[in-house]
mmCIF file of C-alpha atoms in Angstrom:
data_model
loop_
_atom_site.group_PDB
_atom_site.id
_atom_site.type_symbol
_atom_site.label_atom_id
_atom_site.label_comp_id
_atom_site.label_asym_id
_atom_site.label_seq_id
_atom_site.Cartn_x
_atom_site.Cartn_y
_atom_site.Cartn_z
ATOM 1 C CA MET A 28 -43.447 -36.402 -20.483
ATOM 2 C CA LEU A 29 -44.022 -32.624 -20.579
ATOM 3 C CA ARG A 30 -43.855 -32.408 -16.808
ATOM 4 C CA SER A 31 -40.511 -34.175 -16.615
ATOM 5 C CA THR A 32 -39.098 -31.951 -19.365
ATOM 6 C CA ILE A 33 -40.134 -28.752 -17.540
ATOM 7 C CA HIS A 34 -38.683 -30.053 -14.268
ATOM 8 C CA LYS A 35 -35.396 -30.857 -16.003
ATOM 9 C CA LEU A 36 -35.173 -27.349 -17.470
ATOM 10 C CA CYS A 37 -36.056 -25.487 -14.295
ATOM 11 C CA VAL A 38 -33.944 -27.307 -11.701
ATOM 12 C CA PRO A 39 -30.821 -25.485 -10.436
ATOM 13 C CA GLY A 40 -28.048 -25.939 -12.965
ATOM 14 C CA GLY A 41 -30.468 -26.627 -15.828
ATOM 15 C CA ILE A 42 -30.751 -24.663 -19.034
ATOM 16 C CA VAL A 43 -33.303 -22.133 -17.810
ATOM 17 C CA SER A 44 -31.722 -21.571 -14.434
ATOM 18 C CA ALA A 45 -28.268 -21.323 -15.976
ATOM 19 C CA ALA A 46 -29.467 -18.652 -18.367
ATOM 20 C CA LEU A 47 -31.639 -16.634 -15.983
ATOM 21 C CA LEU A 48 -30.083 -17.336 -12.580
ATOM 22 C CA PRO A 49 -26.294 -17.476 -12.922
ATOM 23 C CA PHE A 50 -25.818 -17.385 -9.131
ATOM 24 C CA THR A 51 -27.628 -20.596 -8.303
ATOM 25 C CA VAL A 52 -25.973 -22.708 -5.643
ATOM 26 C CA ASN A 53 -23.822 -25.522 -6.995
ATOM 27 C CA GLU A 54 -20.717 -27.434 -6.030
ATOM 28 C CA HIS A 55 -18.381 -24.860 -7.577
ATOM 29 C CA ASP A 56 -19.651 -22.129 -5.235
ATOM 30 C CA GLN A 57 -19.027 -24.135 -2.087
ATOM 31 C CA ILE A 58 -15.935 -23.149 -0.087
ATOM 32 C CA LYS A 59 -13.914 -26.257 0.710
ATOM 33 C CA ILE A 60 -10.954 -26.608 3.024
ATOM 34 C CA ASP A 61 -8.948 -28.599 0.480
ATOM 35 C CA THR A 62 -8.563 -25.739 -1.991
ATOM 36 C CA LYS A 63 -5.149 -24.324 -2.821
ATOM 37 C CA THR A 64 -5.893 -20.958 -1.215
ATOM 38 C CA VAL A 65 -7.114 -22.365 2.072
ATOM 39 C CA GLN A 66 -4.213 -24.805 2.282
ATOM 40 C CA SER A 67 -1.763 -21.952 1.726
ATOM 41 C CA MET A 68 -3.475 -19.956 4.441
ATOM 42 C CA TYR A 69 -3.208 -22.851 6.878
ATOM 43 C CA GLU A 70 0.468 -23.367 6.043
ATOM 44 C CA GLU A 71 1.653 -19.746 6.197
ATOM 45 C CA ALA A 72 -0.832 -18.032 8.514
ATOM 46 C CA PRO A 73 -0.993 -18.543 12.304
ATOM 47 C CA GLY A 74 -4.677 -19.414 12.073
ATOM 48 C CA ASP A 75 -6.921 -19.506 15.126
ATOM 49 C CA LYS A 76 -4.078 -20.021 17.605
ATOM 50 C CA GLN A 77 -4.103 -16.304 18.449
ATOM 51 C CA THR A 78 -6.579 -14.311 20.444
ATOM 52 C CA GLY A 79 -8.522 -11.337 19.130
ATOM 53 C CA MET A 80 -6.233 -8.800 20.789
ATOM 54 C CA GLU A 81 -3.155 -10.513 19.377
ATOM 55 C CA ARG A 82 -4.627 -10.341 15.881
ATOM 56 C CA LEU A 83 -5.391 -6.640 16.357
ATOM 57 C CA HIS A 84 -1.835 -6.077 17.587
ATOM 58 C CA MET A 85 -0.476 -7.803 14.475
ATOM 59 C CA MET A 86 -2.765 -5.673 12.325
ATOM 60 C CA PHE A 87 -1.215 -2.422 13.635
ATOM 61 C CA THR A 88 2.360 -3.765 13.735
ATOM 62 C CA ILE A 89 4.954 -2.885 11.099
ATOM 63 C CA ASP A 90 7.164 -5.766 10.016
ATOM 64 C CA GLU A 91 10.957 -5.789 9.739
ATOM 65 C CA PHE A 92 10.813 -4.403 6.199
ATOM 66 C CA GLY A 93 8.721 -1.383 7.190
ATOM 67 C CA ARG A 94 5.504 -2.740 5.639
ATOM 68 C CA VAL A 95 2.040 -2.426 7.138
ATOM 69 C CA SER A 96 -0.482 -5.237 7.240
ATOM 70 C CA SER A 97 -2.885 -5.876 4.372
ATOM 71 C CA GLU A 98 -5.838 -4.898 6.586
ATOM 72 C CA LEU A 99 -4.296 -1.550 7.490
ATOM 73 C CA ASN A 100 -3.337 -0.995 3.869
ATOM 74 C CA SER A 101 -6.965 -1.511 2.812
ATOM 75 C CA ILE A 102 -8.035 1.127 5.353
ATOM 76 C CA TYR A 103 -5.466 3.578 3.961
ATOM 77 C CA GLN A 104 -6.677 2.936 0.427
ATOM 78 C CA ALA A 105 -10.313 3.415 1.408
ATOM 79 C CA GLY A 106 -9.519 6.730 3.093
ATOM 80 C CA PHE A 107 -7.507 7.951 0.115
ATOM 81 C CA LEU A 108 -10.216 7.011 -2.367
ATOM 82 C CA GLY A 109 -12.831 8.654 -0.161
ATOM 83 C CA PHE A 110 -10.807 11.856 -0.041
ATOM 84 C CA LEU A 111 -10.246 11.741 -3.809
ATOM 85 C CA PHE A 112 -13.924 11.281 -4.693
ATOM 86 C CA GLY A 113 -15.009 13.823 -2.091
ATOM 87 C CA ALA A 114 -12.506 16.389 -3.323
ATOM 88 C CA CYS A 115 -13.583 15.930 -6.947
ATOM 89 C CA TYR A 116 -17.281 16.148 -6.108
ATOM 90 C CA GLY A 117 -16.982 19.130 -3.770
ATOM 91 C CA GLY A 118 -14.597 20.976 -6.071
ATOM 92 C CA PHE A 119 -16.750 20.562 -9.170
ATOM 93 C CA VAL A 120 -19.977 21.507 -7.381
ATOM 94 C CA ASN A 121 -18.503 24.582 -5.677
ATOM 95 C CA SER A 122 -16.713 25.762 -8.791
ATOM 96 C CA ARG A 123 -19.935 25.549 -10.814
ATOM 97 C CA VAL A 124 -21.843 27.503 -8.149
ATOM 98 C CA ALA A 125 -19.085 30.128 -8.088
ATOM 99 C CA TYR A 126 -19.188 30.390 -11.887
ATOM 100 C CA MET A 127 -22.962 30.913 -11.972
ATOM 101 C CA ASN A 128 -22.883 33.405 -9.090
ATOM 102 C CA PHE A 129 -20.127 35.435 -10.755
ATOM 103 C CA LEU A 130 -22.107 35.688 -13.972
ATOM 104 C CA GLU A 131 -25.273 36.745 -12.128
ATOM 105 C CA ARG A 132 -23.605 39.335 -9.903
ATOM 106 C CA ASN A 133 -21.438 40.934 -12.560
ATOM 107 C CA GLN A 134 -23.845 41.301 -15.459
ATOM 108 C CA ALA A 135 -23.814 45.091 -15.109
ATOM 109 C CA THR A 136 -20.203 45.385 -13.966
ATOM 110 C CA ALA A 137 -17.930 47.280 -16.320
ATOM 111 C CA PHE A 138 -14.485 45.727 -16.578
ATOM 112 C CA GLN A 139 -11.610 47.562 -18.183
ATOM 113 C CA THR A 140 -10.603 44.581 -20.326
ATOM 114 C CA SER A 141 -11.854 41.080 -21.013
ATOM 115 C CA PHE A 142 -8.624 39.749 -19.525
ATOM 116 C CA GLU A 143 -9.508 41.334 -16.159
ATOM 117 C CA ALA A 144 -12.971 39.750 -16.183
ATOM 118 C CA LYS A 145 -11.578 36.328 -17.053
ATOM 119 C CA LYS A 146 -8.912 36.645 -14.361
ATOM 120 C CA LYS A 147 -11.443 37.479 -11.623
ATOM 121 C CA LEU A 148 -13.714 34.670 -12.800
ATOM 122 C CA GLN A 149 -10.818 32.210 -12.754
ATOM 123 C CA ASP A 150 -9.803 33.331 -9.270
ATOM 124 C CA GLN A 151 -13.324 32.836 -7.925
ATOM 125 C CA VAL A 152 -13.658 29.409 -9.546
ATOM 126 C CA THR A 153 -10.234 28.248 -8.289
ATOM 127 C CA ILE A 154 -10.774 29.450 -4.714
ATOM 128 C CA ASN A 155 -14.219 27.865 -4.475
ATOM 129 C CA PHE A 156 -12.919 24.648 -6.035
ATOM 130 C CA ALA A 157 -10.257 24.406 -3.325
ATOM 131 C CA LYS A 158 -12.777 25.169 -0.576
ATOM 132 C CA GLY A 159 -15.257 22.588 -1.819
ATOM 133 C CA ALA A 160 -12.557 19.967 -2.355
ATOM 134 C CA PHE A 161 -11.262 20.395 1.191
ATOM 135 C CA ARG A 162 -14.731 20.493 2.764
ATOM 136 C CA TRP A 163 -16.015 17.351 1.057
ATOM 137 C CA GLY A 164 -12.659 15.576 0.873
ATOM 138 C CA TRP A 165 -11.889 15.332 4.582
ATOM 139 C CA ARG A 166 -15.503 14.498 5.447
ATOM 140 C CA LEU A 167 -15.764 11.637 2.990
ATOM 141 C CA ALA A 168 -12.261 10.461 3.897
ATOM 142 C CA LEU A 169 -13.185 10.392 7.586
ATOM 143 C CA PHE A 170 -16.447 8.593 6.807
ATOM 144 C CA THR A 171 -14.868 5.886 4.645
ATOM 145 C CA THR A 172 -11.870 5.443 6.953
ATOM 146 C CA SER A 173 -14.070 5.036 10.029
ATOM 147 C CA TYR A 174 -16.463 2.661 8.282
ATOM 148 C CA VAL A 175 -13.809 0.422 6.731
ATOM 149 C CA GLY A 176 -11.618 0.664 9.840
ATOM 150 C CA ILE A 177 -14.360 -0.421 12.267
ATOM 151 C CA GLN A 178 -15.498 -3.181 9.945
ATOM 152 C CA THR A 179 -11.945 -4.468 9.488
ATOM 153 C CA MET A 180 -11.061 -4.332 13.193
ATOM 154 C CA VAL A 181 -14.221 -6.198 14.197
ATOM 155 C CA SER A 182 -13.571 -8.798 11.507
ATOM 156 C CA VAL A 183 -9.935 -9.226 12.595
ATOM 157 C CA TYR A 184 -10.913 -9.490 16.256
ATOM 158 C CA ARG A 185 -13.561 -12.137 15.527
ATOM 159 C CA GLY A 186 -11.287 -13.994 13.116
ATOM 160 C CA LYS A 187 -13.978 -14.214 10.426
ATOM 161 C CA SER A 188 -16.184 -12.063 8.247
ATOM 162 C CA SER A 189 -19.962 -11.850 8.488
ATOM 163 C CA LEU A 190 -22.821 -9.347 8.235
ATOM 164 C CA TYR A 191 -22.437 -8.206 11.861
ATOM 165 C CA GLU A 192 -19.298 -6.109 11.415
ATOM 166 C CA TYR A 193 -20.782 -4.296 8.406
ATOM 167 C CA MET A 194 -23.886 -3.405 10.394
ATOM 168 C CA ALA A 195 -21.857 -2.379 13.446
ATOM 169 C CA ALA A 196 -19.514 -0.225 11.349
ATOM 170 C CA GLY A 197 -22.462 1.421 9.585
ATOM 171 C CA SER A 198 -24.302 2.223 12.813
ATOM 172 C CA VAL A 199 -21.236 3.639 14.593
ATOM 173 C CA THR A 200 -20.186 5.675 11.555
ATOM 174 C CA GLY A 201 -23.699 7.021 11.035
ATOM 175 C CA ALA A 202 -23.948 8.040 14.695
ATOM 176 C CA MET A 203 -20.557 9.764 14.506
ATOM 177 C CA TYR A 204 -21.590 11.606 11.332
ATOM 178 C CA LYS A 205 -24.654 13.079 13.106
ATOM 179 C CA PHE A 206 -22.778 13.887 16.312
ATOM 180 C CA SER A 207 -23.443 17.638 15.997
ATOM 181 C CA MET A 208 -27.233 17.065 15.993
ATOM 182 C CA GLY A 209 -27.397 15.611 19.495
ATOM 183 C CA LEU A 210 -28.650 12.268 20.740
ATOM 184 C CA ARG A 211 -31.678 12.157 18.463
ATOM 185 C CA GLY A 212 -29.573 12.901 15.434
ATOM 186 C CA MET A 213 -27.037 10.273 16.475
ATOM 187 C CA ALA A 214 -29.791 7.724 16.972
ATOM 188 C CA SER A 215 -31.327 8.403 13.566
ATOM 189 C CA GLY A 216 -27.904 8.406 11.917
ATOM 190 C CA GLY A 217 -27.058 5.125 13.611
ATOM 191 C CA LEU A 218 -30.268 3.490 12.361
ATOM 192 C CA VAL A 219 -29.723 4.711 8.818
ATOM 193 C CA GLY A 220 -26.093 3.586 8.961
ATOM 194 C CA LEU A 221 -27.196 0.208 10.314
ATOM 195 C CA ALA A 222 -29.508 -0.311 7.350
ATOM 196 C CA LEU A 223 -27.011 0.916 4.766
ATOM 197 C CA GLY A 224 -24.172 -1.067 6.355
ATOM 198 C CA GLY A 225 -26.287 -4.204 6.296
ATOM 199 C CA LEU A 226 -27.133 -3.592 2.649
ATOM 200 C CA ALA A 227 -23.484 -3.020 1.701
ATOM 201 C CA GLY A 228 -22.381 -6.056 3.713
ATOM 202 C CA GLY A 229 -25.038 -8.227 2.148
ATOM 203 C CA LEU A 230 -23.960 -7.210 -1.338
ATOM 204 C CA SER A 231 -20.271 -7.761 -0.557
ATOM 205 C CA LEU A 232 -20.797 -11.148 1.036
ATOM 206 C CA GLY A 233 -23.202 -12.146 -1.726
ATOM 207 C CA ILE A 234 -20.652 -11.332 -4.421
ATOM 208 C CA MET A 235 -17.932 -13.234 -2.565
ATOM 209 C CA ARG A 236 -20.287 -16.138 -2.005
ATOM 210 C CA ALA A 237 -21.134 -16.215 -5.717
ATOM 211 C CA THR A 238 -17.441 -16.248 -6.646
ATOM 212 C CA GLY A 239 -16.619 -18.934 -4.081
ATOM 213 C CA THR A 240 -14.223 -16.937 -1.917
ATOM 214 C CA THR A 241 -14.070 -15.268 1.484
ATOM 215 C CA MET A 242 -12.742 -11.993 2.821
ATOM 216 C CA GLU A 243 -9.943 -13.839 4.618
ATOM 217 C CA GLU A 244 -8.757 -15.306 1.322
ATOM 218 C CA VAL A 245 -8.913 -11.898 -0.365
ATOM 219 C CA ARG A 246 -6.751 -10.328 2.359
ATOM 220 C CA PHE A 247 -4.372 -13.271 2.319
ATOM 221 C CA TRP A 248 -3.823 -13.022 -1.422
ATOM 222 C CA GLN A 249 -3.431 -9.246 -1.153
ATOM 223 C CA TYR A 250 -0.590 -9.870 1.269
ATOM 224 C CA LYS A 251 0.880 -12.540 -1.008
ATOM 225 C CA TRP A 252 0.708 -10.284 -4.080
ATOM 226 C CA HIS A 253 2.381 -7.473 -2.164
ATOM 227 C CA THR A 254 5.126 -9.797 -0.925
ATOM 228 C CA ASN A 255 5.723 -11.312 -4.370
ATOM 229 C CA ARG A 256 5.839 -7.851 -5.940
ATOM 230 C CA GLU A 257 8.536 -6.691 -3.528
ATOM 231 C CA GLN A 258 10.469 -9.923 -4.058
ATOM 232 C CA VAL A 259 10.408 -9.368 -7.827
ATOM 233 C CA ILE A 260 11.651 -5.810 -7.309
ATOM 234 C CA ARG A 261 14.508 -7.008 -5.085
ATOM 235 C CA ASP A 262 15.468 -9.698 -7.599
ATOM 236 C CA SER A 263 15.483 -7.209 -10.469
ATOM 237 C CA LEU A 264 17.624 -4.772 -8.489
ATOM 238 C CA LYS A 265 20.061 -7.539 -7.624
ATOM 239 C CA LYS A 266 20.253 -8.661 -11.243
ATOM 240 C CA GLN A 267 20.835 -5.096 -12.383
ATOM 241 C CA ALA A 268 23.561 -4.665 -9.767
ATOM 242 C CA ASP A 269 25.271 -7.834 -10.970
ATOM 243 C CA VAL A 270 25.213 -6.675 -14.594
ATOM 244 C CA GLU A 271 26.302 -3.074 -13.942
ATOM 245 C CA GLU A 272 29.343 -3.175 -11.684
ATOM 246 C CA GLU A 273 30.079 -0.069 -9.664
ATOM 247 C CA PRO A 274 33.455 1.649 -10.272
ATOM 248 C CA LEU A 275 34.204 1.655 -6.551
ATOM 249 C CA LEU A 276 33.606 -2.085 -6.292
ATOM 250 C CA ALA A 277 35.678 -2.690 -9.407
ATOM 251 C CA HIS A 278 38.594 -0.748 -7.912
ATOM 252 C CA HIS A 279 38.214 -2.667 -4.647
ATOM 253 C CA HIS A 280 38.190 -6.019 -6.459
ATOM 254 C CA ASN A 281 41.234 -5.097 -8.500
ATOM 255 C CA LYS A 282 43.169 -4.100 -5.405
ATOM 256 C CA PHE A 283 42.021 -6.613 -2.794
ATOM 257 C CA GLY A 284 40.277 -9.315 -4.822
ATOM 258 C CA THR A 285 36.691 -10.494 -4.709
ATOM 259 C CA ALA A 286 37.013 -12.030 -1.247
ATOM 260 C CA ASN A 287 35.120 -10.503 1.645
ATOM 261 C CA ILE A 288 37.935 -8.675 3.457
ATOM 262 C CA ASP A 289 37.231 -7.131 6.838
ATOM 263 C CA LEU A 290 38.775 -3.955 8.243
ATOM 264 C CA GLU A 291 41.480 -5.809 10.184
ATOM 265 C CA ALA A 292 42.689 -7.525 7.015
ATOM 266 C CA ILE A 293 42.737 -4.198 5.171
ATOM 267 C CA GLU A 294 44.755 -2.597 7.972
ATOM 268 C CA ALA A 295 47.186 -5.527 7.928
ATOM 269 C CA GLU A 296 47.554 -5.185 4.161
ATOM 270 C CA LYS A 297 48.217 -1.470 4.506
ATOM 271 C CA ARG A 298 50.818 -2.127 7.218
ATOM 272 C CA LYS A 299 52.475 -4.730 5.015
ATOM 273 C CA ILE A 300 52.673 -2.289 2.099
ATOM 274 C CA GLN A 301 54.026 0.407 4.402
ATOM 275 C CA LEU A 302 56.755 -1.888 5.700
ATOM 276 C CA ALA A 303 57.687 -2.855 2.155
ATOM 277 C CA VAL A 304 57.977 0.809 1.172
ATOM 278 C CA GLU A 305 60.099 1.574 4.246
ATOM 279 C CA ARG A 306 62.350 -1.403 3.484
ATOM 280 C CA GLU A 307 62.803 -0.319 -0.125
ATOM 281 C CA THR A 308 63.644 3.231 0.982
ATOM 282 C CA LEU A 309 66.191 1.911 3.467
ATOM 283 C CA MET A 310 67.835 -0.288 0.829
ATOM 284 C CA LYS A 311 68.152 2.662 -1.570
ATOM 285 C CA LYS A 312 69.695 4.737 1.206
ATOM 286 C CA LEU A 313 72.207 2.011 1.973
ATOM 287 C CA GLU A 314 73.105 1.642 -1.707
ATOM 288 C CA GLN A 315 73.796 5.378 -1.894
ATOM 289 C CA GLU A 316 76.018 5.277 1.206
ATOM 290 C CA GLU A 317 78.178 2.332 0.014
ATOM 291 C CA PRO A 318 79.905 4.207 -2.893
ATOM 292 C CA ALA A 319 80.739 7.081 -0.567
ATOM 293 C CA VAL A 320 82.363 4.683 1.902
ATOM 294 C CA GLU A 321 84.402 2.981 -0.882
ATOM 295 C CA VAL A 322 85.738 6.334 -2.154
ATOM 296 C CA LYS A 323 86.719 7.308 1.375
ATOM 297 C CA ASP A 324 88.609 4.012 1.890
ATOM 298 C CA LYS A 325 90.564 4.468 -1.340
ATOM 299 C CA LYS A 326 91.688 7.894 -0.218
#
């Protein structure tokens, strides 16, 4: 009796496992091909009919609306975030070092006013903040862009996501980061990057596995959200244009109507108006000449 109760509590999905191990494997974590997301991907995406080079070409191709692919957009975002974090870290560290150095070097310096001392301190802190932000910003941006870019390109070329592209991206990026230290430095950097890339990839894939999704679905829905957002913007602009009529369009509609008139029709209408004006002018001229002729006949 006791043995069966313990077994019931400790099996995956039981009370103990549900409380202590929330990521136990169950039916909800299994990725099935009949889900709404996968069906949408099969309906709207080309699928596996393309080769790896064709998928890479589509990744770096801009569509007819001037938009980049979701994969390339993720690389841009990773590079920007890397630059932002690197700039903040480098700027804060360098500015603090400059502040401490200024206080140590100018303890016995006699300034004319406190305003002059504060101004020189502010100049030193600002200059060193900019130097540190630039130094760390471009390095971290290059590191994150290369890592995410290599990982994304390998994943797009293979048509699926796995641990291999994370490890490959980490090793290549680590070797590139230690390029100035020669072959030994590149080898050590590649090994460290391989381990860290595998760790990061394992965590990413584990989280996606626990939530029951894949990287392909995440990128697909990123593209769908971006497309729906732009469609909502276009619809709102169209609705606003329908509510607020432009004065130029109102004048055009009052003169020519709401029909879609081409340039030839406008020229014909102008010619018709011109002929009517010429005819009216000629009739007035004839009316003015008739009384003069009648007076002349009476004489």
